[in-house]
Coordinates of C-alpha atoms in Angstrom, one line a residue:
M1 CA 8.8 0.2 42.1
K2 CA 9.8 2.4 38.4
S3 CA 8.1 4.4 37.0
R4 CA 6.5 3.9 33.4
F5 CA 8.5 6.7 32.3
Q6 CA 11.7 4.1 33.1
L7 CA 10.7 1.4 32.6
S8 CA 9.5 3.3 28.5
R9 CA 13.5 4.0 28.8
K10 CA 15.3 1.2 29.3
K11 CA 12.9 -0.8 26.7
W12 CA 13.9 2.7 24.4
E13 CA 17.7 1.8 24.6
N14 CA 17.2 -1.6 23.9
I15 CA 16.6 -1.3 21.0
K16 CA 18.2 -2.0 18.0
Y17 CA 17.3 -0.6 14.6
T18 CA 17.6 -3.0 11.6
Q19 CA 15.8 -0.3 9.3
Q20 CA 17.2 0.4 6.5
L21 CA 18.0 4.2 6.3
P22 CA 17.2 6.7 3.4
H23 CA 20.7 7.3 2.9
D24 CA 21.5 3.5 2.5
Q25 CA 18.2 3.0 0.9
L26 CA 18.7 5.1 -2.8
E27 CA 22.0 4.7 -3.3
A28 CA 20.9 0.5 -3.6
Q29 CA 18.3 1.9 -6.1
K30 CA 20.0 4.1 -7.7
D31 CA 19.1 2.7 -11.4
E32 CA 15.8 2.0 -10.8
V33 CA 12.6 3.2 -12.1
I34 CA 9.4 4.5 -10.2
D35 CA 6.7 1.9 -11.0
K36 CA 3.8 2.0 -12.8
S37 CA 1.3 1.2 -10.1
L38 CA 0.8 4.6 -7.8
Q39 CA -0.1 3.0 -5.2
V40 CA 3.5 1.8 -5.1
N41 CA 5.0 4.4 -5.8
S42 CA 3.4 6.5 -3.0
N43 CA 4.2 3.8 -0.6
W44 CA 7.8 4.6 -1.5
F45 CA 8.2 8.1 -1.7
K46 CA 6.2 7.8 2.5
Q47 CA 8.9 5.5 3.0
I48 CA 12.1 7.6 2.2
L49 CA 10.5 10.7 3.2
G50 CA 7.0 10.2 5.3
D51 CA 9.0 10.5 8.8
N52 CA 9.6 14.4 7.9
D53 CA 6.6 16.2 8.5
D54 CA 6.7 19.2 5.9
F55 CA 6.5 15.7 3.1
V56 CA 2.5 16.5 1.1
T57 CA 1.6 13.0 -1.0
R58 CA -1.9 15.4 -2.6
K59 CA -4.1 12.6 -4.5
F60 CA -6.4 14.4 -7.4
M61 CA -8.3 13.0 -10.6
I62 CA -6.5 14.5 -13.6
F63 CA -9.1 15.9 -15.9
G64 CA -11.8 14.0 -13.0
S65 CA -10.8 10.7 -15.1
Y66 CA -6.7 10.2 -14.4
P67 CA -5.9 8.9 -10.8
A68 CA -2.9 11.3 -10.2
A69 CA -0.1 12.4 -6.1
L70 CA 2.0 15.6 -5.8
F71 CA 4.7 14.9 -3.7
Y72 CA 6.5 17.6 -2.6
L73 CA 7.7 20.3 0.6
S74 CA 5.6 21.9 2.1
D75 CA 8.2 24.8 3.4
F76 CA 10.5 24.7 0.5
A77 CA 7.7 25.2 -2.2
D78 CA 5.3 28.3 -3.7
Q79 CA 2.3 27.0 -3.1
Q80 CA 0.7 29.2 -4.7
S81 CA 2.3 28.1 -8.2
L82 CA 1.1 24.9 -6.9
N83 CA -2.4 26.1 -7.0
Q84 CA -2.6 28.4 -9.2
D85 CA -0.4 27.1 -12.3
I86 CA 0.0 23.0 -11.7
L87 CA -4.0 21.9 -9.3
K88 CA -5.8 24.3 -10.9
P89 CA -5.2 23.7 -14.7
L90 CA -5.2 19.4 -14.3
M91 CA -8.4 18.8 -11.7
S92 CA -10.2 21.1 -14.6
V93 CA -10.7 20.5 -18.3
P94 CA -9.4 24.1 -19.1
T95 CA -11.6 25.6 -22.5
H96 CA -9.1 24.8 -25.4
L97 CA -9.1 21.1 -24.5
L98 CA -13.4 21.4 -24.3
G99 CA -14.5 18.2 -26.1
R100 CA -11.5 16.8 -27.8
N101 CA -11.2 13.3 -26.6
I102 CA -8.1 13.0 -24.2
D103 CA -7.2 9.0 -24.2
R104 CA -4.3 7.2 -22.0
D105 CA -1.8 7.8 -25.0
T106 CA -1.3 11.3 -25.4
L107 CA -2.4 12.3 -22.0
Q108 CA 1.9 12.9 -20.9
D109 CA 2.2 14.8 -24.3
T110 CA -1.2 17.2 -23.7
L111 CA 0.3 17.2 -19.9
M112 CA 3.7 18.8 -20.8
N113 CA 2.6 21.3 -24.2
E114 CA -0.9 22.4 -23.9
V115 CA -2.1 22.2 -20.0
L116 CA 0.7 23.0 -17.3
Y117 CA 1.0 26.6 -17.0
H118 CA 4.9 26.3 -15.9
S119 CA 7.9 26.8 -17.0
K120 CA 10.4 24.9 -15.8
V121 CA 9.3 21.4 -16.4
V122 CA 11.3 17.8 -17.1
I123 CA 10.1 14.6 -17.2
N124 CA 12.1 12.2 -16.0
N125 CA 11.5 8.3 -13.8
K126 CA 15.0 8.2 -12.0
K127 CA 13.9 7.2 -8.4
V128 CA 17.1 8.6 -6.9
E129 CA 16.3 11.1 -9.0
L130 CA 12.8 12.5 -7.8
V131 CA 13.7 11.9 -4.1
Q132 CA 16.5 14.5 -4.7
S133 CA 14.3 17.0 -7.0
I134 CA 11.7 17.0 -3.9
L135 CA 14.3 18.0 -1.9
Q136 CA 14.9 20.3 -3.4
G137 CA 12.3 22.3 -3.4
E138 CA 11.2 20.7 -6.0
T139 CA 7.6 19.3 -7.3
I140 CA 7.0 15.5 -8.6
I141 CA 3.5 14.6 -10.2
I142 CA 2.7 11.3 -10.8
I143 CA -0.4 8.7 -12.5
D144 CA -1.4 6.0 -12.7
G145 CA -0.3 3.7 -15.0
D146 CA 2.7 5.9 -16.3
Q147 CA 6.1 5.3 -16.1
K148 CA 7.5 8.3 -16.0
A149 CA 6.6 11.8 -13.6
F150 CA 6.5 15.4 -13.7
Q151 CA 9.7 17.2 -12.3
I152 CA 8.1 20.8 -12.4
G153 CA 10.7 23.8 -10.3
T154 CA 9.2 25.1 -7.4
R155 CA 11.6 26.0 -5.0
K156 CA 10.9 29.1 -3.1
V157 CA 13.6 30.4 -0.5
E158 CA 13.0 33.5 1.2
K159 CA 15.7 36.2 0.5
R160 CA 17.7 38.9 2.2
A161 CA 17.1 42.4 -0.1
I162 CA 20.6 43.2 -2.0
N163 CA 22.7 45.7 -0.5
Q164 CA 26.1 46.8 -0.1
P165 CA 28.9 44.6 0.9
E166 CA 29.4 44.7 4.9
T167 CA 33.2 43.3 3.9
E168 CA 34.5 45.2 0.7
Q169 CA 33.2 49.1 1.2
V170 CA 34.5 51.1 -1.6
I171 CA 33.4 55.6 -2.2
L172 CA 33.4 55.5 -5.5
G173 CA 31.9 52.4 -7.3
P174 CA 28.7 50.0 -7.4
R175 CA 27.1 49.3 -4.0
E176 CA 25.2 45.1 -4.5
G177 CA 26.5 42.7 -2.9
F178 CA 26.1 39.0 -3.2
I179 CA 23.6 37.3 -1.2
E180 CA 22.9 33.8 -0.1
T181 CA 21.3 33.4 -3.0
L182 CA 22.8 31.1 -6.5
S183 CA 20.5 32.0 -8.3
T184 CA 20.2 35.8 -7.1
N185 CA 24.4 35.9 -8.0
I186 CA 24.2 35.0 -11.0
S187 CA 21.7 37.3 -12.1
L188 CA 24.2 39.5 -10.8
L189 CA 26.5 38.7 -13.2
R190 CA 24.9 38.2 -16.3
Y191 CA 23.1 41.7 -15.9
R192 CA 26.9 42.6 -15.9
L193 CA 27.9 40.5 -18.3
Q194 CA 25.6 40.3 -20.9
T195 CA 27.7 38.1 -23.9
P196 CA 27.1 34.4 -25.0
D197 CA 30.6 33.6 -24.7
F198 CA 29.7 34.2 -20.2
I199 CA 29.2 30.4 -18.8
V200 CA 27.8 28.8 -15.9
K201 CA 28.4 25.2 -15.3
T202 CA 26.7 23.5 -11.9
L203 CA 27.7 20.4 -10.3
N204 CA 26.7 18.4 -7.0
V205 CA 29.5 18.2 -4.2
G206 CA 28.3 17.4 -0.9
E207 CA 27.1 13.3 -0.1
M208 CA 24.4 15.2 2.1
T209 CA 23.8 18.7 1.7
K210 CA 24.1 18.4 -2.2
S211 CA 25.5 22.2 -2.9
K212 CA 25.2 23.5 -6.5
V213 CA 27.9 25.2 -7.0
A214 CA 28.5 27.0 -9.5
I215 CA 32.1 27.3 -11.8
C216 CA 31.9 30.6 -14.3
F217 CA 33.8 32.0 -16.8
V218 CA 34.5 33.7 -20.4
R219 CA 34.8 31.4 -23.0
G220 CA 38.1 32.8 -25.0
L221 CA 39.4 34.1 -22.0
A222 CA 39.6 31.0 -19.4
G223 CA 41.1 28.8 -20.6
E224 CA 41.1 25.3 -21.2
E225 CA 43.7 24.2 -19.1
L226 CA 42.0 26.0 -15.7
I227 CA 38.5 25.2 -16.9
K228 CA 39.5 21.3 -16.7
E229 CA 41.6 21.9 -13.5
V230 CA 39.2 23.8 -11.4
E231 CA 36.4 20.9 -12.5
Y232 CA 38.7 18.2 -11.4
R233 CA 39.4 19.6 -8.1
L234 CA 35.6 20.3 -7.1
S235 CA 34.8 17.1 -8.7
K236 CA 37.3 14.9 -6.3
I237 CA 36.1 17.1 -2.8
D238 CA 34.1 13.9 -0.4
I239 CA 32.7 15.6 2.2
D240 CA 29.4 15.5 3.6
G241 CA 28.9 18.9 3.7
I242 CA 29.5 21.7 1.9
L243 CA 28.2 24.9 4.5
D244 CA 30.0 28.1 2.5
V245 CA 32.3 29.0 -0.4
G246 CA 35.1 29.0 2.4
Y247 CA 35.3 24.1 2.6
I248 CA 35.8 24.8 -1.3
E249 CA 38.8 27.0 -0.7
Q250 CA 40.4 24.8 1.3
F251 CA 39.8 21.2 -0.7
I252 CA 41.2 23.3 -3.9
E253 CA 43.9 25.5 -3.2
D254 CA 47.6 24.4 -3.6
N255 CA 50.0 24.8 -0.6
H256 CA 47.6 23.8 2.4
M257 CA 50.0 24.8 5.1
S258 CA 50.4 27.8 4.0
P259 CA 49.2 31.5 6.0
F260 CA 48.9 33.1 2.5
P261 CA 45.4 33.0 0.4
Q262 CA 45.5 30.8 -2.5
V263 CA 41.9 32.1 -3.4
Q264 CA 40.9 34.8 -4.2
S265 CA 36.9 36.1 -1.9
T266 CA 34.4 38.5 -2.7
E267 CA 31.8 39.6 -1.8
R268 CA 31.1 41.9 -5.0
P269 CA 29.5 41.5 -7.9
D270 CA 32.0 43.9 -9.7
K271 CA 34.9 42.7 -8.9
T272 CA 33.7 39.0 -9.5
V273 CA 33.5 40.4 -13.1
G274 CA 36.5 42.2 -13.5
G275 CA 38.6 39.4 -12.4
I276 CA 36.0 37.2 -15.3
L277 CA 37.5 39.0 -18.2
E278 CA 40.4 39.2 -17.2
G279 CA 40.4 35.3 -17.7
R280 CA 39.9 34.0 -14.1
V281 CA 37.3 31.6 -13.9
A282 CA 34.7 32.2 -10.3
I283 CA 33.4 29.3 -8.3
M284 CA 29.8 30.2 -6.3
V285 CA 28.1 27.8 -4.2
D286 CA 24.8 28.4 -3.2
G287 CA 23.6 29.3 0.5
S288 CA 27.0 31.5 0.2
P289 CA 26.7 35.6 -0.6
F290 CA 31.3 35.1 -1.0
A291 CA 32.7 34.1 -4.6
L292 CA 36.1 32.9 -5.1
L293 CA 38.7 33.8 -7.9
V294 CA 41.0 31.7 -9.4
P295 CA 43.8 31.8 -10.7
V296 CA 45.3 34.7 -7.5
V297 CA 48.3 36.3 -8.0
F298 CA 49.6 38.5 -4.6
N299 CA 48.4 41.8 -6.3
Q300 CA 45.5 41.2 -6.4
F301 CA 44.8 41.8 -2.5
Y302 CA 45.6 45.4 -1.9
Q303 CA 43.8 46.5 -4.9
T304 CA 40.4 47.5 -4.5
A305 CA 37.3 47.1 -7.1
E306 CA 38.0 52.3 -6.6
D307 CA 41.7 51.7 -8.5
Y308 CA 39.5 51.3 -11.2
S309 CA 36.1 53.4 -11.2
S310 CA 38.4 56.5 -10.0
R311 CA 41.4 58.3 -11.6
Y312 CA 44.2 56.9 -12.1
L313 CA 46.5 59.1 -10.1
M314 CA 44.4 58.8 -6.9
G315 CA 43.8 55.5 -7.7
S316 CA 48.3 55.1 -7.4
F317 CA 48.5 57.0 -4.3
V318 CA 45.6 55.3 -2.6
R319 CA 47.5 51.8 -4.0
I320 CA 50.5 53.4 -2.9
A321 CA 50.0 54.1 0.4
R322 CA 48.1 50.3 0.8
I323 CA 51.4 48.9 0.2
L324 CA 53.8 50.9 2.6
A325 CA 51.1 49.9 5.0
L326 CA 51.3 46.5 4.7
V327 CA 55.1 47.3 4.9
F328 CA 54.4 48.1 8.5
S329 CA 51.5 45.2 9.4
L330 CA 54.5 43.3 8.3
I331 CA 58.4 44.9 10.0
F332 CA 57.1 47.5 12.7
P333 CA 57.0 46.0 15.0
S334 CA 60.5 44.0 14.9
I335 CA 62.2 46.6 13.8
Y336 CA 60.7 48.6 16.8
V337 CA 61.9 45.4 19.1
S338 CA 65.3 45.2 17.1
F339 CA 65.9 49.2 17.5
I340 CA 64.9 49.0 20.9
S341 CA 67.1 46.0 22.4
F342 CA 70.7 45.7 20.4
N343 CA 70.5 48.5 17.9
P344 CA 69.7 52.0 19.4
E345 CA 73.2 54.1 18.8
L346 CA 70.4 53.6 15.4
L347 CA 68.2 55.5 16.6
P348 CA 68.7 58.9 16.5
T349 CA 70.3 61.3 20.0
E350 CA 67.1 62.7 21.2
F351 CA 64.2 60.4 20.1
A352 CA 66.6 57.2 21.6
V353 CA 66.4 59.6 25.5
A354 CA 62.8 59.8 24.9
V355 CA 62.6 56.0 24.3
A356 CA 64.6 55.6 27.2
G357 CA 62.7 57.7 29.0
G358 CA 59.8 56.1 28.1
R359 CA 60.0 53.1 29.2
A360 CA 62.1 53.6 32.6
G361 CA 60.3 51.6 34.8
V362 CA 59.0 48.9 32.2
P363 CA 59.6 45.3 33.6
F364 CA 60.0 43.3 31.2
P365 CA 62.1 43.4 27.6
A366 CA 61.1 45.1 24.2
V367 CA 60.4 41.5 22.8
I368 CA 58.6 40.8 25.9
E369 CA 56.3 43.6 25.6
V370 CA 55.6 43.7 22.3
L371 CA 53.9 40.2 22.3
L372 CA 52.5 41.7 25.6
I373 CA 50.4 44.3 23.7
E374 CA 50.6 42.5 20.3
V375 CA 48.4 39.5 22.1
A376 CA 46.0 41.7 24.4
M377 CA 46.0 44.1 20.6
E378 CA 43.8 40.1 18.8
V379 CA 41.8 39.6 21.5
L380 CA 40.2 43.0 22.0
R381 CA 40.1 42.8 18.2
E382 CA 38.5 39.8 17.9
A383 CA 35.9 40.6 20.9
T384 CA 35.1 43.6 18.8
V385 CA 34.1 41.5 15.1
R386 CA 32.3 39.0 18.0
L387 CA 29.7 41.7 19.2
P388 CA 26.5 43.5 18.5
K389 CA 27.2 46.3 16.5
Q390 CA 25.6 48.2 18.5
V391 CA 27.8 47.1 21.3
G392 CA 31.0 46.4 19.3
G393 CA 32.1 49.8 18.7
A394 CA 32.0 51.2 22.5
L395 CA 34.4 48.4 23.4
S396 CA 36.9 48.6 20.7
I397 CA 36.7 52.8 21.6
V398 CA 37.3 52.4 25.5
G399 CA 39.3 49.4 24.6
V400 CA 41.7 50.3 23.4
L401 CA 42.0 54.5 25.1
V402 CA 41.6 52.6 29.0
I403 CA 44.3 50.1 28.2
G404 CA 46.6 51.6 26.3
Q405 CA 46.4 54.2 28.9
A406 CA 46.0 51.9 32.2
A407 CA 49.0 49.5 30.6
V408 CA 51.6 52.8 30.7
E409 CA 50.7 54.1 34.2
A410 CA 50.4 50.9 35.9
G411 CA 54.5 49.9 34.4
I412 CA 53.1 46.9 32.0
A413 CA 54.2 48.5 28.5
S414 CA 56.1 52.2 27.6
P415 CA 54.0 55.0 25.4
I416 CA 55.9 54.7 22.2
T417 CA 55.3 50.6 21.7
V418 CA 51.5 52.1 22.2
V419 CA 52.1 54.1 20.1
V420 CA 53.6 51.8 17.3
I421 CA 51.8 48.5 18.3
A422 CA 48.1 50.7 17.3
M423 CA 50.3 51.8 14.0
T424 CA 50.4 48.8 13.3
T425 CA 47.3 47.2 14.1
I426 CA 45.8 50.8 11.7
G427 CA 47.7 48.9 9.3
S428 CA 46.6 46.0 9.2
F429 CA 43.0 47.7 9.0
A430 CA 44.3 48.9 6.0
T431 CA 44.5 46.2 3.8
P432 CA 40.9 45.0 1.9
A433 CA 41.4 41.2 1.7
Y434 CA 40.9 39.7 5.1
S435 CA 42.9 37.0 4.2
A436 CA 45.9 38.0 3.6
A437 CA 45.8 41.1 6.7
F438 CA 44.7 37.6 8.9
A439 CA 48.2 36.6 7.2
L440 CA 50.6 39.1 7.6
R441 CA 49.2 39.8 11.5
M442 CA 50.5 35.6 11.4
L443 CA 53.8 36.1 10.3
R444 CA 54.2 39.5 12.5
F445 CA 54.7 37.2 15.6
P446 CA 58.0 35.2 14.4
I447 CA 58.8 37.7 13.2
V448 CA 59.5 40.0 16.3
I449 CA 60.8 37.4 18.1
L450 CA 63.4 37.0 15.9
A451 CA 64.3 40.6 15.9
G452 CA 63.7 39.6 19.8
V453 CA 66.7 37.1 19.4
F454 CA 69.0 38.4 16.4
G455 CA 68.2 42.0 16.1
L456 CA 67.9 43.3 12.4
Y457 CA 70.0 39.6 11.2
G458 CA 66.6 38.3 13.1
V459 CA 64.1 40.1 10.8
V460 CA 66.0 40.5 7.3
V461 CA 66.0 36.7 8.1
G462 CA 62.5 36.6 8.5
V463 CA 62.2 38.7 5.4
I464 CA 63.7 36.7 3.3
L465 CA 62.0 32.9 4.5
I466 CA 58.1 35.0 3.6
F467 CA 59.8 36.8 0.4
N468 CA 60.8 33.2 0.1
H469 CA 57.9 31.0 0.4
M470 CA 55.6 32.9 -1.8
L471 CA 57.3 33.0 -4.8
S472 CA 57.3 29.2 -4.1
L473 CA 53.6 29.2 -4.3
K474 CA 51.0 28.8 -7.1
S475 CA 48.0 28.9 -7.6
F476 CA 46.6 26.4 -10.4
G477 CA 49.7 26.2 -11.4
V478 CA 50.0 30.1 -12.0
P479 CA 52.9 31.5 -10.0
Y480 CA 51.7 34.0 -6.7
M481 CA 54.8 36.9 -7.1
S482 CA 53.1 37.3 -11.2
P483 CA 53.8 39.2 -12.4
V484 CA 57.6 40.7 -10.6
S485 CA 58.5 37.4 -10.6
P486 CA 58.5 35.9 -13.0
F487 CA 58.8 39.9 -14.0
N488 CA 56.5 40.9 -17.4
I489 CA 56.8 44.3 -18.0
E490 CA 53.7 44.6 -19.1
G491 CA 52.0 43.6 -15.7
M492 CA 54.6 46.3 -13.8
K493 CA 51.9 48.2 -15.3
D494 CA 49.3 47.3 -12.6
V495 CA 51.1 46.4 -9.5
V496 CA 53.1 49.5 -7.8
I497 CA 50.4 51.8 -9.1
R498 CA 47.1 51.6 -11.2
G499 CA 48.8 53.1 -14.3
P500 CA 45.9 54.4 -17.1
L501 CA 43.3 51.9 -18.4
W502 CA 44.5 53.1 -21.9
W503 CA 48.7 51.5 -20.7
M504 CA 47.5 48.8 -19.9
P505 CA 45.5 46.7 -23.5
K506 CA 46.6 43.3 -22.7
R507 CA 45.2 41.2 -19.7
P508 CA 47.5 39.3 -17.6
A509 CA 50.4 37.8 -19.8
F510 CA 50.1 34.9 -16.6
L511 CA 47.3 33.4 -17.2
H512 CA 47.4 32.6 -21.3
T513 CA 44.6 33.7 -22.2
K514 CA 43.3 32.9 -25.2
N515 CA 42.2 36.6 -26.9
D516 CA 45.2 38.6 -24.2
I517 CA 43.9 42.7 -25.6
R518 CA 40.8 44.1 -24.0
V519 CA 41.5 47.9 -24.7
R520 CA 41.5 48.3 -28.5
K521 CA 42.6 50.8 -30.0
N522 CA 45.7 52.9 -29.1
S523 CA 46.9 54.5 -25.8
K524 CA 47.5 57.9 -27.8
Q525 CA 43.9 57.6 -29.3
N526 CA 42.7 57.2 -25.8
S527 CA 44.6 59.3 -23.6
T528 CA 44.2 62.2 -25.1
T529 CA 41.0 64.6 -25.7
D530 CA 41.3 66.4 -29.5
S531 CA 39.4 69.0 -29.2
E532 CA 38.6 69.3 -33.2
K533 CA 36.3 66.5 -32.5
A534 CA 35.3 67.9 -28.8
G535 CA 34.3 70.0 -30.5
N536 CA 35.5 73.9 -29.6
H537 CA 35.7 74.3 -33.7
R538 CA 32.0 74.5 -33.9
R539 CA 31.3 76.5 -31.1
K540 CA 34.4 79.3 -31.9
G541 CA 32.3 78.8 -35.4
D542 CA 28.8 79.8 -33.4
E543 CA 30.7 82.5 -31.8
D544 CA 31.9 84.1 -34.3
G545 CA 28.2 84.1 -35.8
T546 CA 29.9 81.9 -39.9
S547 CA 27.8 78.8 -38.4

């Protein structure tokens, strides 16, 4: 005998759904307006959103005379604002309106201009737009007999505090980082760009998420063609949901098969403003603590905001060290393999003997040995990132020490190989941009294989192929290797070294900005301090008692 549960389950499985989905209903009625009957409108909203337990319909009487209803999502709306700023003034006649005859013809204007204590109120009558506003946290008020609704911004989302960025640490510079709320992120930009030329344009992307995407730029600095191209690429995105700014990056980049990023992501407001002031466009998504900067060139990925906050000598020194670390992380293992396997005569005799002694007993060729240690290091790095902070740090230290020592003692790897891979890993950590560092980590493997097969010739060929690929890349029409190729002497002042600010009076030429001047005084006036203007003559007069 079958149980009631089994019978109910079979009956449930045999049900054929004929009811139209709410999304399909909205698509079919996207041009329709609400009805004059409050009951009809209430039934329609319940049909679309009634399955949600947090959907609330609150019926009440305006001034005790006119039936009306509130529609909102209780977990997404500010309940205090609803009670104090909306319901309270609507249900009881305000003192300044006592004795005034308010008829239906003037009711809407009276409520809009004299009753509602809220700054964000819009009158709308489109069914689909009203539903979308409810899903975005807003509140809808519909009055019986009126074919227009009040759309009030009551959205309230819990957000984390503004903390120091986790992925872009600096010693000198601001400590603020973006958070997941778009309005807060835009306010961080406006705090630094207090000019009417700073423009923010928004659009919704995602068929289901309707994610709010903001395009930020300074009019007069960003080229009109660049702005139009950004808007065009964003408008062509057709996907169910945009959950992070990384989704946007994958759709708008020029070459999808390149390991190199063609869009720069950052969670620092100061870095974003710096890019905007150069003539770039920033793209932000509601729900993501990162911003995208376009267009981008390769030298941006080894530059940091700290380079410009510190004195230029210190910034230049650190940048050169960073470039050397970048080169180390790319070709150091392959050069080691080529020397050991094909060209040991290029090594000093004492060093070659030491290396040969260390490799005694290792059963693998140098290329296999390096690849094994590299793979182990990548697995250890990924494990460290995914573990909790309390465990990750300890694992990285213990893992490197234990695995490295055990591999040497077991004869799987030589001590010099462990040192080479360790230096390579440290060099990859010195690259500020994670996406660029990841590209170099990926490219290390094919270059090591080429070195193991062809020696130094393979290394040279691999590096030439990488440079040739980078020279062919473009980001929103800008050559990826600018200002190195095409060469620009003004731009070279900020590539290998970080020149003094007064040496760089113009914005990058490859961005084609309308206003290319950013330092309006000549270098002589800015590079030195005139002792007469510094007040030395006044101090001297005070000491002599003549003034």
